[in-house]
Amino acid sequence: MTIGFVDCSRPAIFAFGLAYSAEEADCAWPVLARSVEEADCAWPVLARSVEEADCAWPVLARSVEEADCAWPVLARSVEEADCAWPVLARSVEEADCAWPVLARSVEEADCAWPVLARSVEEADCAWPVLARSVEEADCAWPVLARSVEEADCAWPVLARSVEEADCAWPVLARSVEEADCAWPVLARSVEEADCAWPVLARSVEEADCAWPVLARSVEEADCAWPVLARSVEEADCAWPVLARSVEEADCAWPVLARSVEEADCAWPVLARSVEEADCAWPVLARSVEEADCAWPVLARSVEEADCAWPVLARSVEEADCAWPVLARSVEEADCAWLELARSVEEADCAWPVLSQFRSRLGTSLALRNLFFFFCTELVVCMSD
């Protein structure tokens, strides 16, 4: 069989001839594309010629750029020939014109979906390729989401690419924002890959569009509950994240309450976040106001964490909605009686609290007894 002027029965000569002719003659560009299209024997030729001849690297990139019929060629060649896997990675690495090639080929050819996942898995040089292609080509956004959805081997790919490439940070945020299928992707990737923990924290820190992402992902995916708690525990930069996310997203209110309820590691999280972030003061008050499950949370957090004592005093000082919170917590939790007394003892800012608390006693017999108890303890404390 003969293609143009080349004998296909001698693949070694064909491989060298194809690369050499395409390099030296402009008229050979459409020849490369059409010959690969029309002859089945040319599939391994394309892969082997790129493998054996350095001059063939720009050939692959330019042929795919200039000839529309070459799009499915790239996908099918990578699918059928094992030696083509490093070819895809190296061609994208060395030729700038190949960036949009990767995105468009994955968009237009169904057989390319597992190609993207496997190429990133098997070739180290492909890690920055994934990040840069998603950064520079708009059509690549849904590509990232769908590839992670349909291929199991892509789960660690998402985590490692975000870890090793700085340009991938905004990629994670924007992909989750624009593609609905990416919601469970974020939750599962953080669940299954240890290296993803700092990824969640840093992405929310650096990208504004990621704030509602954190809230919605925790809302819609059950596996995300321990994710929120562990990420805040292990990464220092996550402290202000918890406070700001609860501040800006309404759907995050019940998230704070449930996460503290179901995960033991979340108890010190509540105390430290309120301590270190000013915007968290009204968060504590509103969460206790709107969520019933938060009542025992307030009591237990004050019980187990020493840093929570001044938290109780300052929250009552600065937030008007905290007055009924203090009363109800003292009413329903036995452990709160002694807690209230200790907070008044140890924190200077609690003295005006006691005074203001007296003016709002109302007709509650329990609160009147409480005030009487405080006065007795105060006299004993001052006499000592």
XYZ file of C-alpha atoms in Angstrom:
384
model
C 0.000 0.000 0.000
C 1.287 3.439 -0.908
C 0.385 6.756 0.756
C 1.309 9.670 -1.515
C 4.916 8.778 -2.401
C 5.674 6.627 0.666
C 5.512 2.805 0.839
C 3.516 1.844 3.971
C 4.824 -1.740 3.880
C 8.188 -0.468 5.168
C 7.224 1.350 8.395
C 10.802 2.157 9.428
C 11.462 4.087 6.223
C 7.975 5.592 6.388
C 8.520 6.813 9.949
C 11.767 8.611 9.110
C 10.478 9.880 5.772
C 7.296 11.243 7.228
C 9.114 13.247 9.895
C 11.870 14.486 7.551
C 9.521 15.525 4.722
C 7.164 17.313 7.099
C 10.065 19.216 8.622
C 11.544 20.526 5.351
C 8.490 21.142 3.175
C 5.441 23.270 4.016
C 3.354 21.296 1.539
C 3.856 18.204 3.687
C 1.679 19.429 6.568
C -1.630 18.385 5.048
C 0.070 15.177 3.865
C 0.763 14.106 7.429
C -2.828 14.646 8.514
C -4.471 13.030 5.479
C -2.144 10.012 5.401
C -2.854 9.229 9.048
C -6.584 9.648 8.399
C -6.789 7.322 5.372
C -4.460 4.455 6.264
C -4.857 2.177 9.324
C -1.206 1.192 9.171
C -0.253 4.813 9.833
C -1.487 4.858 13.427
C 1.568 3.223 14.983
C 3.694 5.180 12.494
C 2.687 8.499 13.997
C 3.510 7.313 17.505
C 6.848 5.680 16.537
C 8.015 8.598 14.377
C 7.433 11.064 17.220
C 9.206 8.698 19.599
C 12.328 8.144 17.481
C 12.912 11.554 15.893
C 13.422 14.758 17.859
C 12.494 16.844 14.846
C 8.990 15.351 14.923
C 7.906 17.097 18.136
C 6.934 20.397 16.504
C 5.417 18.351 13.662
C 2.752 16.879 15.926
C 1.855 20.258 17.389
C 1.716 22.163 14.072
C -0.222 19.443 12.219
C -2.921 19.351 14.877
C -3.069 23.155 14.879
C -3.458 23.628 11.107
C -5.591 20.668 10.057
C -9.108 20.076 11.391
C -9.026 16.431 10.392
C -6.151 15.894 12.819
C -8.231 16.327 15.957
C -9.517 12.778 16.148
C -6.060 11.627 15.038
C -4.473 12.785 18.286
C -7.116 11.060 20.393
C -7.078 7.743 18.493
C -3.285 7.535 18.307
C -2.965 7.963 22.062
C -5.729 5.414 22.608
C -4.294 2.606 20.453
C -0.538 2.911 20.988
C 1.111 2.547 24.397
C 4.220 4.387 23.265
C 2.096 7.489 22.646
C 1.467 8.262 26.316
C 4.739 10.130 26.914
C 4.296 11.691 23.463
C 1.207 13.598 24.532
C 2.917 14.897 27.663
C 6.195 15.942 25.966
C 4.494 17.619 22.992
C 2.369 19.783 25.269
C 5.404 20.573 27.400
C 7.708 21.727 24.606
C 5.367 23.469 22.166
C 3.295 26.522 23.120
C 0.865 26.009 20.269
C -0.136 22.654 21.763
C -1.965 24.098 24.771
C -5.284 24.687 23.048
C -4.767 21.356 21.265
C -5.094 19.388 24.486
C -8.254 21.215 25.501
C -9.995 20.965 22.087
C -9.106 17.315 21.551
C -10.582 16.338 24.901
C -13.669 18.447 24.164
C -14.470 16.970 20.734
C -13.515 13.301 21.103
C -15.196 11.001 23.636
C -12.314 8.530 23.522
C -10.019 11.246 24.891
C -11.521 11.314 28.380
C -9.542 8.396 29.772
C -6.543 9.668 27.793
C -6.285 12.800 29.888
C -6.488 10.846 33.132
C -3.975 8.138 32.134
C -1.456 10.555 30.635
C -1.384 12.613 33.830
C -1.105 9.455 35.900
C 1.825 7.862 34.062
C 3.982 10.841 33.096
C 5.526 13.155 35.670
C 5.979 15.958 33.175
C 2.207 16.085 32.672
C 1.413 17.588 36.070
C 2.014 21.229 35.098
C 0.366 20.453 31.744
C -3.010 19.878 33.363
C -2.773 23.083 35.381
C -1.636 25.317 32.482
C -4.144 23.916 29.973
C -7.041 24.584 32.330
C -5.670 28.059 33.041
C -5.306 29.206 29.426
C -8.254 27.574 27.668
C -11.861 28.343 28.641
C -13.172 25.171 27.052
C -11.069 23.152 29.491
C -13.151 23.984 32.575
C -15.790 21.309 32.040
C -12.990 18.962 30.914
C -11.449 18.913 34.390
C -14.777 18.224 36.053
C -15.875 15.454 33.645
C -12.513 13.694 33.612
C -12.461 13.513 37.403
C -16.073 12.321 37.415
C -15.692 9.469 34.897
C -12.222 8.104 35.647
C -11.294 6.634 39.024
C -7.589 7.136 38.410
C -8.184 10.883 38.223
C -8.889 11.335 41.941
C -5.249 11.539 43.047
C -4.529 13.545 39.890
C -6.663 16.451 41.077
C -5.012 16.484 44.501
C -1.399 16.203 43.234
C -1.811 18.777 40.454
C -3.142 21.364 42.897
C -0.346 20.518 45.321
C 2.569 20.873 42.894
C 1.472 23.733 40.636
C 0.785 27.228 41.949
C -1.318 28.191 38.951
C -3.791 25.429 39.859
C -5.177 27.170 42.939
C -7.701 29.356 41.119
C -8.423 26.383 38.840
C -9.906 24.355 41.682
C -12.101 27.232 42.795
C -13.395 28.165 39.304
C -14.032 24.564 38.231
C -16.146 23.910 41.305
C -17.976 27.203 40.758
C -18.911 26.647 37.099
C -19.571 22.910 36.917
C -22.328 21.256 38.962
C -20.764 17.819 38.615
C -17.704 19.101 40.485
C -19.421 19.369 43.876
C -19.036 15.739 44.877
C -15.557 15.802 43.302
C -14.292 18.277 45.868
C -15.695 16.264 48.762
C -14.411 12.863 47.540
C -10.956 14.112 46.603
C -10.454 15.622 50.058
C -11.749 12.426 51.646
C -9.524 9.957 49.775
C -6.250 11.860 49.420
C -4.239 13.012 52.413
C -2.380 15.634 50.406
C -5.682 17.387 49.715
C -6.168 18.698 53.245
C -3.968 21.802 52.883
C -5.366 22.234 49.378
C -8.852 22.934 50.696
C -7.570 25.484 53.187
C -5.256 27.362 50.757
C -7.781 27.457 47.908
C -10.415 29.010 50.156
C -7.834 31.476 51.469
C -6.589 32.744 48.101
C -9.710 32.733 45.943
C -12.775 34.832 46.778
C -15.068 32.706 44.650
C -14.285 29.715 46.875
C -16.203 30.993 49.906
C -19.629 29.804 48.801
C -17.953 26.621 47.507
C -16.946 25.551 51.014
C -20.424 26.162 52.376
C -22.302 24.395 49.538
C -19.980 21.399 49.428
C -20.415 20.808 53.155
C -24.178 21.244 52.775
C -24.706 18.778 49.911
C -22.192 16.019 50.673
C -22.342 13.962 53.867
C -18.709 12.919 53.568
C -17.704 16.570 53.866
C -18.603 16.909 57.549
C -15.378 15.447 58.946
C -13.508 17.277 56.169
C -14.423 20.662 57.596
C -13.375 19.680 61.102
C -10.050 18.031 60.113
C -9.022 20.781 57.706
C -9.492 23.429 60.385
C -7.602 21.269 62.856
C -4.516 20.585 60.721
C -4.039 23.856 58.848
C -3.412 27.138 60.624
C -4.567 29.213 57.673
C -8.025 27.647 57.986
C -8.986 29.465 61.197
C -10.138 32.696 59.551
C -11.680 30.583 56.794
C -14.211 29.060 59.174
C -15.183 32.458 60.538
C -15.513 34.216 57.140
C -17.415 31.359 55.495
C -19.991 31.342 58.272
C -20.213 35.135 58.072
C -20.812 35.430 54.320
C -22.925 32.383 53.527
C -26.345 31.831 55.099
C -26.305 28.115 54.378
C -23.215 27.788 56.585
C -25.019 28.428 59.858
C -26.305 24.903 60.377
C -22.959 23.635 59.070
C -21.102 25.092 62.056
C -23.568 23.595 64.527
C -23.655 20.096 62.956
C -19.911 19.872 62.460
C -19.289 20.674 66.124
C -21.975 18.177 67.122
C -20.735 15.187 65.096
C -16.949 15.540 65.256
C -15.028 15.451 68.522
C -12.050 17.245 67.041
C -14.258 20.267 66.370
C -14.648 21.309 70.000
C -11.336 23.184 70.302
C -11.955 24.520 66.803
C -14.973 26.521 67.941
C -13.087 28.000 70.889
C -9.909 28.917 68.944
C -11.751 30.384 65.975
C -13.722 32.705 68.239
C -10.516 33.646 70.051
C -8.411 34.527 66.993
C -10.910 36.088 64.598
C -12.896 39.223 65.424
C -15.563 38.474 62.865
C -16.405 35.266 64.751
C -18.053 36.996 67.729
C -21.452 37.511 66.149
C -21.089 34.044 64.591
C -21.158 32.365 67.998
C -24.206 34.321 69.079
C -26.222 33.765 65.855
C -25.367 30.058 65.616
C -26.608 29.472 69.162
C -29.726 31.541 68.406
C -30.793 29.772 65.193
C -29.793 26.143 65.751
C -31.232 24.031 68.563
C -28.354 21.577 68.427
C -25.984 24.414 69.356
C -27.160 24.710 72.964
C -25.156 21.807 74.341
C -22.301 22.937 72.088
C -21.881 26.164 74.034
C -21.904 24.367 77.377
C -19.441 21.610 76.367
C -17.046 23.982 74.622
C -16.790 26.141 77.739
C -16.325 23.019 79.831
C -13.478 21.441 77.836
C -11.459 24.428 76.609
C -9.811 26.927 78.941
C -9.569 29.554 76.234
C -13.361 29.640 76.046
C -13.852 31.459 79.374
C -13.136 34.980 78.087
C -15.050 34.028 74.934
C -18.309 33.678 76.863
C -17.798 37.013 78.600
C -16.879 38.989 75.438
C -19.666 37.492 73.337
C -22.249 38.580 75.910
C -20.627 42.024 76.018
C -20.581 42.759 72.290
C -23.688 41.067 70.915
C -27.213 42.029 72.021
C -28.659 38.769 70.773
C -26.453 36.920 73.249
C -28.513 37.944 76.317
C -31.296 35.406 75.831
C -28.602 32.889 74.846
C -26.913 33.202 78.235
C -30.208 32.844 80.070
C -31.367 29.742 78.125
C -28.004 28.008 78.341
C -27.946 28.498 82.113
C -31.530 27.288 82.348
C -31.094 24.049 80.349
C -27.579 22.920 81.263
C -26.603 22.062 84.835
C -22.900 22.411 84.114
C -23.470 26.045 83.124
C -24.182 27.290 86.681
C -20.625 26.918 87.895
C -19.277 28.023 84.501
C -20.993 31.382 84.709
C -19.586 31.966 88.175
C -16.023 31.083 87.057
C -16.217 33.385 84.035
C -17.202 36.304 86.253
C -14.355 35.441 88.609
C -11.578 35.216 85.997
C -12.455 37.910 83.468
C -12.437 41.630 84.245
C -14.793 42.401 81.407
C -17.427 40.241 83.134
C -18.121 42.766 85.940
C -20.199 45.098 83.753
C -21.827 41.949 82.359
C -23.083 41.014 85.821
C -24.382 44.518 86.329
C -26.198 44.611 82.982
C -27.449 41.077 83.563
C -29.127 42.227 86.787
C -31.112 44.920 84.951
C -32.471 42.302 82.538
C -33.483 39.672 85.065
C -37.202 40.115 84.473
C -39.491 37.756 86.311
C -37.481 34.523 85.928
C -37.156 32.885 89.323
C -34.126 30.921 88.159
C -32.308 34.040 87.036
C -33.057 35.824 90.275
C -31.647 32.876 92.204
C -28.610 32.981 89.937
C -27.970 36.654 90.677
C -28.337 35.979 94.387
C -25.786 33.169 94.021
C -23.344 35.517 92.310
C -23.672 38.142 94.992
C -22.951 35.539 97.671
C -19.907 34.248 95.782
C -18.695 37.804 95.239
C -18.805 38.589 98.921
C -16.909 35.393 99.741
C -14.324 36.131 96.999
C -13.717 39.708 98.190
C -13.475 38.672 101.830
C -10.792 36.127 100.919
